Each structure stands twice: as C-alpha cells, then as structure tokens.
Short mmCIF file of C-alpha atoms in Angstrom, two decimals:
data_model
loop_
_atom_site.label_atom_id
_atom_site.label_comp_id
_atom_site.label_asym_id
_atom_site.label_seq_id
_atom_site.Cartn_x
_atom_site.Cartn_y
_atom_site.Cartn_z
CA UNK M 85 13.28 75.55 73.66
CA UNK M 86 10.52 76.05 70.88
CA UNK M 87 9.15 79.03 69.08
CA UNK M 88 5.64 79.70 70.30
CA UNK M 89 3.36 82.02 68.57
CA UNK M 90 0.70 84.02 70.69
CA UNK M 91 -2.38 85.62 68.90
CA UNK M 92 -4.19 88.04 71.15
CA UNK M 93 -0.75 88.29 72.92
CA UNK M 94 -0.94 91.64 73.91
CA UNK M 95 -4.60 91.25 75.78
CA UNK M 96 -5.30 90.39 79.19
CA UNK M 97 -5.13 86.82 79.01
CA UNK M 98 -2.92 86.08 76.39
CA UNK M 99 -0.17 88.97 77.43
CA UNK M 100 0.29 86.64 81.36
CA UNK M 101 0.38 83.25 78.67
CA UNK M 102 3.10 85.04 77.61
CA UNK M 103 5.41 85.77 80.32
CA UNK M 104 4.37 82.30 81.29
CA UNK M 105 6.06 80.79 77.77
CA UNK M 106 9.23 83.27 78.73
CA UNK M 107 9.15 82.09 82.20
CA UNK M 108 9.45 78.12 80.36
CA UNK M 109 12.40 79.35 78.35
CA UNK M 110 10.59 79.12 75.32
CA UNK M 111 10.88 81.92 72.20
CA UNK M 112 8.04 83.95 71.94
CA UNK M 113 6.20 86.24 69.22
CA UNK M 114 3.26 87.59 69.15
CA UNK M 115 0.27 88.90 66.68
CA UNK M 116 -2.12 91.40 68.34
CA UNK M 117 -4.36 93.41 66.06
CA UNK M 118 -5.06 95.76 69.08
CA UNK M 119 -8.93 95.72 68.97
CA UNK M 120 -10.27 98.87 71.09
CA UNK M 121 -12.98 95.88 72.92
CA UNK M 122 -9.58 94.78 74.87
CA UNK M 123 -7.02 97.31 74.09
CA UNK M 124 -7.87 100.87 75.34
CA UNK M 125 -4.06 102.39 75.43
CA UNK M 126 -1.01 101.01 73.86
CA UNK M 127 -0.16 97.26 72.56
CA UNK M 128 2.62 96.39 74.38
CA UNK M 129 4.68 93.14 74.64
CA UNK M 130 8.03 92.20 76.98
CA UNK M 131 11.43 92.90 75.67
CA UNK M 132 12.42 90.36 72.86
CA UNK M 133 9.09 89.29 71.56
CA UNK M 134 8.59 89.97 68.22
CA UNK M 135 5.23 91.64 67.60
CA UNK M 136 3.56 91.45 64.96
CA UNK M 137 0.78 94.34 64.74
CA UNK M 138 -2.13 92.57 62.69
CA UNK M 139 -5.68 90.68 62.59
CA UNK M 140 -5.50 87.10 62.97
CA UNK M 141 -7.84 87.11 59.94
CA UNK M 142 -5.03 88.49 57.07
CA UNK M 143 -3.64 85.32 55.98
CA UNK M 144 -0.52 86.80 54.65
CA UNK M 145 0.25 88.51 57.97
CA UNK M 146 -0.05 85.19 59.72
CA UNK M 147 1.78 83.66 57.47
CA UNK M 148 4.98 85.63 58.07
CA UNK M 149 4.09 85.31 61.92
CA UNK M 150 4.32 81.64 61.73
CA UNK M 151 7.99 81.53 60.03
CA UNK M 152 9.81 79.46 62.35
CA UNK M 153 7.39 78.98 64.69
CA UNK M 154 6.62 75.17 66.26
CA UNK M 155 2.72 75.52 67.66
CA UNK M 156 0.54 78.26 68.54
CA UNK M 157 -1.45 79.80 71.55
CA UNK M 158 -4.45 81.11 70.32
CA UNK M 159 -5.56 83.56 72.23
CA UNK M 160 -6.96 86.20 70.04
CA UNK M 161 -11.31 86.59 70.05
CA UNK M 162 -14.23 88.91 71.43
CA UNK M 163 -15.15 87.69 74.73
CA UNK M 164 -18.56 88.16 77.02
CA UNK M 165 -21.83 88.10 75.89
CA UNK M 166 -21.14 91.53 74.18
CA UNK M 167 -23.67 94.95 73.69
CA UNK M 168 -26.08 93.32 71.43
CA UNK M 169 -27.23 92.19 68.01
CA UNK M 170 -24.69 94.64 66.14
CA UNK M 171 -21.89 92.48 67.82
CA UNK M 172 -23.01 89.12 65.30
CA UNK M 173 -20.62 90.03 62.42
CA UNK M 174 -17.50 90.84 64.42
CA UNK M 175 -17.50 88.07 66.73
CA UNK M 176 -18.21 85.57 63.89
CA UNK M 177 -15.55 87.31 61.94
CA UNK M 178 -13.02 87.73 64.86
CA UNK M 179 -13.62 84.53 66.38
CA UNK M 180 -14.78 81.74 63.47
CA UNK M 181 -13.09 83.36 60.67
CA UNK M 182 -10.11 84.12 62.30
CA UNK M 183 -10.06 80.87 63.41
CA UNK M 184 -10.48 79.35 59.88
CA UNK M 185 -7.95 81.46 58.48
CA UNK M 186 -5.19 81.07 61.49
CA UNK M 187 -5.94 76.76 60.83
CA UNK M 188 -4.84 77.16 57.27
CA UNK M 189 -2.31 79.02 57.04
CA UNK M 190 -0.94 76.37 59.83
CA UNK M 191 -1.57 73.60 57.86
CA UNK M 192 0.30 75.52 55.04
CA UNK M 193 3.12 76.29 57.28
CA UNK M 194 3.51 72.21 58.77
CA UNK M 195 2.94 73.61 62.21
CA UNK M 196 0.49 70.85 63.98
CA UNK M 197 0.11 71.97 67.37
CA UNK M 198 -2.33 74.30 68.50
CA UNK M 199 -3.31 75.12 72.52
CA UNK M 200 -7.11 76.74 71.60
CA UNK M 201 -8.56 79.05 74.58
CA UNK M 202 -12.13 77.74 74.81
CA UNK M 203 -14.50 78.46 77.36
CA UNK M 204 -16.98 77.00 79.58
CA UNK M 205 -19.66 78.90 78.01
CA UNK M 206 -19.72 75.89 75.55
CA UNK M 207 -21.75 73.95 77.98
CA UNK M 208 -24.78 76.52 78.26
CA UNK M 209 -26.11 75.55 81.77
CA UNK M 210 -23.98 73.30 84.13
CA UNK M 211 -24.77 69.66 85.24
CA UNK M 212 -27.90 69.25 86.72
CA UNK M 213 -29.78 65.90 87.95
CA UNK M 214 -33.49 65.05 88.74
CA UNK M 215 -34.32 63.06 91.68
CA UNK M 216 -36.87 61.19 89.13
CA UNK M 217 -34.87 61.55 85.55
CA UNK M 218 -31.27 61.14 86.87
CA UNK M 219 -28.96 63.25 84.90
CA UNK M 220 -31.30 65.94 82.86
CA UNK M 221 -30.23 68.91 80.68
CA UNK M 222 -32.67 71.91 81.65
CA UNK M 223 -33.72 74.04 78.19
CA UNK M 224 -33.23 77.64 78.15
CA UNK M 225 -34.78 79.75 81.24
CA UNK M 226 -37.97 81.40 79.77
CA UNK M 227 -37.95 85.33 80.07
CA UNK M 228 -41.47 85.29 82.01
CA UNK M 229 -40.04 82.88 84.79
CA UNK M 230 -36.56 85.06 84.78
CA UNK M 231 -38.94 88.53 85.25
CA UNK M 232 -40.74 86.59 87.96
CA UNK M 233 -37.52 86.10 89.85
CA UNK M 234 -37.28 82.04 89.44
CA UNK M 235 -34.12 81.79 88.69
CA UNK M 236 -33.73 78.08 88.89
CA UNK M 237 -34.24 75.72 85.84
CA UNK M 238 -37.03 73.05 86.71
CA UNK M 239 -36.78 69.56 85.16
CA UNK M 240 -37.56 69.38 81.74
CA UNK M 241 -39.77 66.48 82.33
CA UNK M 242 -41.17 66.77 85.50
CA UNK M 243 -40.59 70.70 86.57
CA UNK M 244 -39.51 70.06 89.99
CA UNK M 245 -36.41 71.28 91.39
CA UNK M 246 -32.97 70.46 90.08
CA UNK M 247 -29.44 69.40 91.62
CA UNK M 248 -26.67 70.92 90.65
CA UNK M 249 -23.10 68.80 90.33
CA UNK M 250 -19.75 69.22 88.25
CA UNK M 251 -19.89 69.42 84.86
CA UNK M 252 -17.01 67.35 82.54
CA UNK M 253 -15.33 67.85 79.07
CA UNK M 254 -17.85 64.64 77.90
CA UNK M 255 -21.21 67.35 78.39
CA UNK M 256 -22.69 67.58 75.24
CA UNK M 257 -22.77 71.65 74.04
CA UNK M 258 -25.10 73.61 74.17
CA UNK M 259 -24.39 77.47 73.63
CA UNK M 260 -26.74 79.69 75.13
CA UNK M 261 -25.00 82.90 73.28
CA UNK M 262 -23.63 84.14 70.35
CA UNK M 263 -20.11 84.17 71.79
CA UNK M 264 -20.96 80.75 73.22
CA UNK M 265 -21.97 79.49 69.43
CA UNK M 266 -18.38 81.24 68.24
CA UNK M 267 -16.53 79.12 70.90
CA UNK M 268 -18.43 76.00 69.82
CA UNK M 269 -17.38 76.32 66.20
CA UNK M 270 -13.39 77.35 67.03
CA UNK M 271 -13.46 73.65 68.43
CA UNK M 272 -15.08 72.05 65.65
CA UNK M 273 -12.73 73.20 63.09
CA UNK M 274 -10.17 72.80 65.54
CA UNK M 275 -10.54 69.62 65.89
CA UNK M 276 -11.40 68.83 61.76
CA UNK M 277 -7.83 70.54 61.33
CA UNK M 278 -6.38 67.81 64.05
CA UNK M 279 -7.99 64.92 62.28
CA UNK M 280 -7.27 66.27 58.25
CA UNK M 281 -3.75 67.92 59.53
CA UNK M 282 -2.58 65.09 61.98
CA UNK M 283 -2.50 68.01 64.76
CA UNK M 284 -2.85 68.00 68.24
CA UNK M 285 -5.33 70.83 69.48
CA UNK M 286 -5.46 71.59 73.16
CA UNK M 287 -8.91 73.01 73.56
CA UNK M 288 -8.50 74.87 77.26
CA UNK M 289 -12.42 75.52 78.20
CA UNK M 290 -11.70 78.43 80.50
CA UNK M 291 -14.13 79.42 83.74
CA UNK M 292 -14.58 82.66 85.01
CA UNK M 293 -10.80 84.74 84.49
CA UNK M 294 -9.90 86.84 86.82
CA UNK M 295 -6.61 88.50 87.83
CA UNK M 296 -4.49 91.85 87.02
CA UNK M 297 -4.90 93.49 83.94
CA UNK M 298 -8.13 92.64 83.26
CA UNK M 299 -9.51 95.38 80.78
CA UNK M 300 -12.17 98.48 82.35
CA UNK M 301 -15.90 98.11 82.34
CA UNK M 302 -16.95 97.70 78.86
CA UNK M 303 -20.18 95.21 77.29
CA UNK M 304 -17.01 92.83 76.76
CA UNK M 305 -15.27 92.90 80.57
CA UNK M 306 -15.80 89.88 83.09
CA UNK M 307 -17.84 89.94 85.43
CA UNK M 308 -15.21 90.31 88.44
CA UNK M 309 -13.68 93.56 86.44
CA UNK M 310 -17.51 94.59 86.28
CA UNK M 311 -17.94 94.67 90.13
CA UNK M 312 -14.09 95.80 90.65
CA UNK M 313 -14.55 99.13 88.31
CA UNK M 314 -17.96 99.84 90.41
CA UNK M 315 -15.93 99.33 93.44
CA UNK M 316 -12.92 101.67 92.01
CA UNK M 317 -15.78 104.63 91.86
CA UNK M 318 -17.13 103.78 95.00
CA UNK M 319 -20.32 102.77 93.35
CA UNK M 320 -21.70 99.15 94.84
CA UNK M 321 -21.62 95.82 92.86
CA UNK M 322 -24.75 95.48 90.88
CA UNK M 323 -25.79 91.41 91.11
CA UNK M 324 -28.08 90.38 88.77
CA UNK M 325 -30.38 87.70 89.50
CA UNK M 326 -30.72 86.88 93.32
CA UNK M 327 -26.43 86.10 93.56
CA UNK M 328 -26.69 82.37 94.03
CA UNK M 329 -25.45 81.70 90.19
CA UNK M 330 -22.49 79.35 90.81
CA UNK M 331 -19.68 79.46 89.31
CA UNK M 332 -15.67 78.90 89.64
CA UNK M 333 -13.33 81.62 89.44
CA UNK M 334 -9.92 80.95 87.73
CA UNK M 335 -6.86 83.05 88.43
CA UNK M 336 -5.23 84.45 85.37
CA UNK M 337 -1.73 83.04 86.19
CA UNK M 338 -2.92 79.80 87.10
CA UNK M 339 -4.89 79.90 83.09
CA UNK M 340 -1.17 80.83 81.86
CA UNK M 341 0.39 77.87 83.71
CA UNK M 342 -2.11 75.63 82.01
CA UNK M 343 -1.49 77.14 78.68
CA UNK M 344 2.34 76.14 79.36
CA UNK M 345 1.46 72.41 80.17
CA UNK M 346 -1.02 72.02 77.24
CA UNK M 347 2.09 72.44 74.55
CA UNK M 348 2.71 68.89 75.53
CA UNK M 349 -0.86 67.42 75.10
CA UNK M 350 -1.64 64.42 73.11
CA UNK M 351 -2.48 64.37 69.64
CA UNK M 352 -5.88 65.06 68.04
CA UNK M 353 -8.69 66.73 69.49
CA UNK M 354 -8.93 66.92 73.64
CA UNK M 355 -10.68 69.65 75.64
CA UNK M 356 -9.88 70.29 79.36
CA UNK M 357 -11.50 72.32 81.94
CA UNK M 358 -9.67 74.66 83.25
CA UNK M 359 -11.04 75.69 86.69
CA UNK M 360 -10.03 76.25 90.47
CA UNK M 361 -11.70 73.62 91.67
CA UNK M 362 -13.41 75.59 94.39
CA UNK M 363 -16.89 77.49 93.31
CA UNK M 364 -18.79 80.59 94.46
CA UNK M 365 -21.65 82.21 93.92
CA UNK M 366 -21.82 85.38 92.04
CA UNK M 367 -22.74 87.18 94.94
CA UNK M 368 -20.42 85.52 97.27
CA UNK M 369 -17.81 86.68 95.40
CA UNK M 370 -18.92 90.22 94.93
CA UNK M 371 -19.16 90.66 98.43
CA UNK M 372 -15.62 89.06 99.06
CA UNK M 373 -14.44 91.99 96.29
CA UNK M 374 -16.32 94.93 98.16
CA UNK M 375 -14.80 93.84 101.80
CA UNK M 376 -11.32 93.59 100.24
CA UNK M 377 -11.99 96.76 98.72
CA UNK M 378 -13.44 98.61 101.67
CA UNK M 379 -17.09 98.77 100.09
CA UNK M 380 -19.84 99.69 99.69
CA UNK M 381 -21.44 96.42 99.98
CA UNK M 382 -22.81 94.77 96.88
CA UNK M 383 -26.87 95.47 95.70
CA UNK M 384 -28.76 91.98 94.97
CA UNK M 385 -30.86 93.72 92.06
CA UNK M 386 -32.86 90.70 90.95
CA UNK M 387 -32.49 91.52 87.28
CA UNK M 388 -30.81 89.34 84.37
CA UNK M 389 -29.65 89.01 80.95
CA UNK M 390 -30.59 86.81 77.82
CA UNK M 391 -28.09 84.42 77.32
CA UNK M 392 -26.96 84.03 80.97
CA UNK M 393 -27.06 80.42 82.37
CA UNK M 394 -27.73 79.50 86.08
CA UNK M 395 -24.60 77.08 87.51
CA UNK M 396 -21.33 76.17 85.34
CA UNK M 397 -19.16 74.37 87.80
CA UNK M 398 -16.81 72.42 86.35
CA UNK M 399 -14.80 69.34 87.34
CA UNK M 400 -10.69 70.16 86.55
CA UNK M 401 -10.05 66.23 87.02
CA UNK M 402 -9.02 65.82 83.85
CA UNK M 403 -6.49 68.93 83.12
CA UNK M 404 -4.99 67.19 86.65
CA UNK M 405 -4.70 63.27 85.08
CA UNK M 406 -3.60 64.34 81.63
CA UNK M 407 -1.67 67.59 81.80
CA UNK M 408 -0.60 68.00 85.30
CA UNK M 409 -2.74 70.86 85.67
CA UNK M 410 -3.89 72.30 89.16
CA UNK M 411 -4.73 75.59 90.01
CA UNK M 412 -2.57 77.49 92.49
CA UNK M 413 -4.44 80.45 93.62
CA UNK M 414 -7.61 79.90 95.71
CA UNK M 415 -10.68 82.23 94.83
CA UNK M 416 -10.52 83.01 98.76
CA UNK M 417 -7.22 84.61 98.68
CA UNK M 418 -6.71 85.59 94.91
CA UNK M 419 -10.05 87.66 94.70
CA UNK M 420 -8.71 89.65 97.41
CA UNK M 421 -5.34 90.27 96.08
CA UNK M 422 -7.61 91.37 92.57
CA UNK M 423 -9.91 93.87 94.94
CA UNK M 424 -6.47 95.55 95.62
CA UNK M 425 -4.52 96.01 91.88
CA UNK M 426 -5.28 98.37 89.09
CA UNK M 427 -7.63 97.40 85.83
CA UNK M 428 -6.32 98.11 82.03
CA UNK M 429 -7.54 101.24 80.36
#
C-alpha cells in the first residue's frame, strides 16, 4: 500500500481516479481548490480521504499535502478549448503554474513519481498521409475554407486529399489551442523535473472522456456532456462541422484504471495514449446519445470553432505493451449507458 496524492480529486475525472486508487488498496488524499469551471455544488471526497481544500498553485498548501505521500496523480487543470481570450491567464496560471509549483515542492518533498493527465490535444490534427508525400502534417485549417464547409485538411504540398491513420506518442506536437499549448508545457517541465529530479512521470495523453459525473454544459464541458445536457432539455445535438470529425471516446473508469497501472511506469519521461481503441465520428456518436436517450435526433449545423482539429485517433499500443493498459468499455455500449445517468451541477 502507498500514499497517493490526487490534485483535482474532487472533479470529474480525478474524483473516479480516486475510487480507482481505493479500489487498489492504496491511501488516498486529495487537494481540490473547487474551481466553479468543474465544481458547481459541493467538493466532496469518499470516506477516509483526507482533503485538502486548496489551489495546486500555494506552495505551502501543497507542501503539507505531500507529507507522507509516495507519488502523485495530477489531475487538477482547466480543460476544453474554454469561452475565449479572457481564459489566457487562468489556464496558464491553473495549468503551467500550477504545474511548476506542484514539481517543486515534489522535488522538495523527495517524492519522484508523478502520473501527469495529458491529453491528445497535444498532437493538434491526427496522422494523416499523402498518396505522393507519404506521412504529411497538414497546417492549421484556414477560416475561409472552414466557412466554405471544407472541412478536410489538403496536403501541405500538393493540396489533394489526405488519409487519415492512428496517431502514436512519437507525433511531434503541435497545439492548435491555448489549452493545447498549456498541456504541451505540463509535459515539458514534467519531464525536465524527471531528468533534474531522477523521477518517473507518467504522461497519460487522454482522448475524448466520457462517463458519469461529467460536469453541465459550460465553455469548459466535453463534448459528449455538450450533446447529453441538450438531450436532458429535449433540445437536439448541435454538430458542428459536417459530423465526420473522428475521434475515440474513452470511458472515464477505463482513464481511472490506467491512472492505477501508470504508478508502476518506468522511470523518466514516457507518454501513453490512452484511448478505446475503437473511433467514431462526432456525429456518429451524437446520434448513438440521442437514440439511447429517446431524441430528438441530432442537427448537422455545418459550423466550427478556431482551434478545433479534424481527426485525432490514436493508437493505445503502447499503454497495452508497457503498462498493461486496455480499455474495458466499448464506445458502443458505454455511450449508451452515459445517454441514461445524470450530469454534475
């Protein structure tokens, strides 16, 4: 049994890596600061864990968090693309400087492992080859050919159509978004703190979350607990784009599970994709949500968002080879079972 603390322990993801860690006979304690983006009622943690009410970024409340404790779960940041330009300063601040300040009060402390929750929004846009160029990495979709409904991202040297194939932990990244830049820069410190601390830092590159408890329709909600709230008021899924934006969806307790397994990861630096293996479409999986539900059916609108990308599928071969990490719940049946249970807030 070892002590494991949990930032962001109280929030959607990190409160199910929780009763994962109790589920693994492991002590667990948690520090939440409660932000209202993924908190909209009480902080609450299960009977036993210490909580400890406070933002990762107060140095001397992590460092009484970390007394006695033998790695972290980090779990605590701003998620989705967010409501605009006012959002820069907090996510840098919640996400990089929390980040910064959580690392050194660690190496302070002697505690050297760290399990990181990364995202696959690192990558920007999936892997793509060109029949001509091979293997090709397609620039940023220009607003004039998003407003004129080509969605797809041509070559960058030849403009013809692209194919679209499984994207691995060795993809060079390229954030397309502020949160995206945020995630980027959690790893590289991460992984300066591995090499300067002698760590080992699990960096878990999470695809699309789904699952209970997934926080209300806010700026910084999923996209599944976008399309369940509409559902919930009877309102119909609003798809951006024209739906076909692939993607893999991830069950929340199968994310936990691999949070469990990555405590025993290597040392240094090592990122792993942490995916169902199985990809949909946007729209395929909006419609599976609104015929679990009951309906209405979802609306194609053909609009977008800056900072989207086209296809992130990922390939989960590594999580499998190194940490014995494969995910349980097929999108099929899971986003079914999520079209029937209640959202936070």
């Amino acid at each position: 049994m070892t002590h494991i603390l949990v930032t962001g322990g109280a929030g959607f993801i990190g409160s199910h890596v929780t009763a994962a860690l109790l589920a693994a006979d492991h002590d667990v304690s948690v520090l939440d600061c409660a932000h209202p983006a993924a908190h909209a009622g009480p902080v609450e943690v299960p009977d036993g864990v210490v909580l400890h009410r406070a933002d990762v970024r107060d140095r001397d409340a992590v460092r009484h968090a970390l007394r006695g404790v033998d790695a972290v779960v980090h779990q605590a940041a701003l998620v989705g693309l967010g409501a605009g330009p006012d959002d820069l300063p907090e996510y840098v601040g919640c996400n990089d400087l929390g980040t910064a300040v959580l690392l050194a009060t660690m190496a302070e402390a002697g505690v050297r492992r760290l399990v990181l929750a990364s995202s696959m929004v690192v990558y920007g846009e999936g892997a793509y080859a060109c029949d001509r160029h091979g293997p090709v990495r397609p620039a940023p979709r220009a607003v004039a050919e998003l407003a004129a409904g080509r969605f797809e991202p041509p070559c960058p040297d030849c403009a013809e159509p692209l194919t679209g194939g499984l994207v691995t932990e060795d993809a060079p990244v390229d954030p397309r978004s502020v949160y995206a830049a945020t995630k980027v820069a959690q790893e590289h410190l991460a992984a300066v703190w591995a090499r300067e601390c002698d760590g080992a830092v699990a960096a878990l590159r999470y695809h699309n979350v789904y699952g209970p408890g997934m926080p209300r329709d806010t700026p910084y909600s999923g996209v599944a607990a976008i399309f369940r709230s509409a559902l919930e008021s009877r309102r119909a899924p609003l798809v951006y784009e024209d739906g076909g934006q692939r993607r893999d969806f991830v069950h929340v307790r199968d994310v936990a599970a691999a949070n469990v397994l990555a405590l025993h990861a290597g040392p240094g630096f090592r990122a792993y994709n942490v995916a169902s293996g199985h990809p949909t479409t946007v729209g395929g999986m909006a419609a599976v949500l609104a015929d679990a539900f009951g309906g209405p059916p979802p609306v194609v609108t053909g609009q977008f968002r800056l900072g989207d990308v086209r296809h992130v599928v990922a390939s989960p071969a590594r999580a499998a080879a190194e940490l014995g990490f494969r995910a349980a719940v097929l999108p099929a049946s899971g986003l079914r079972e999520f079209a029937c249970v209640p959202l936070r807030g």
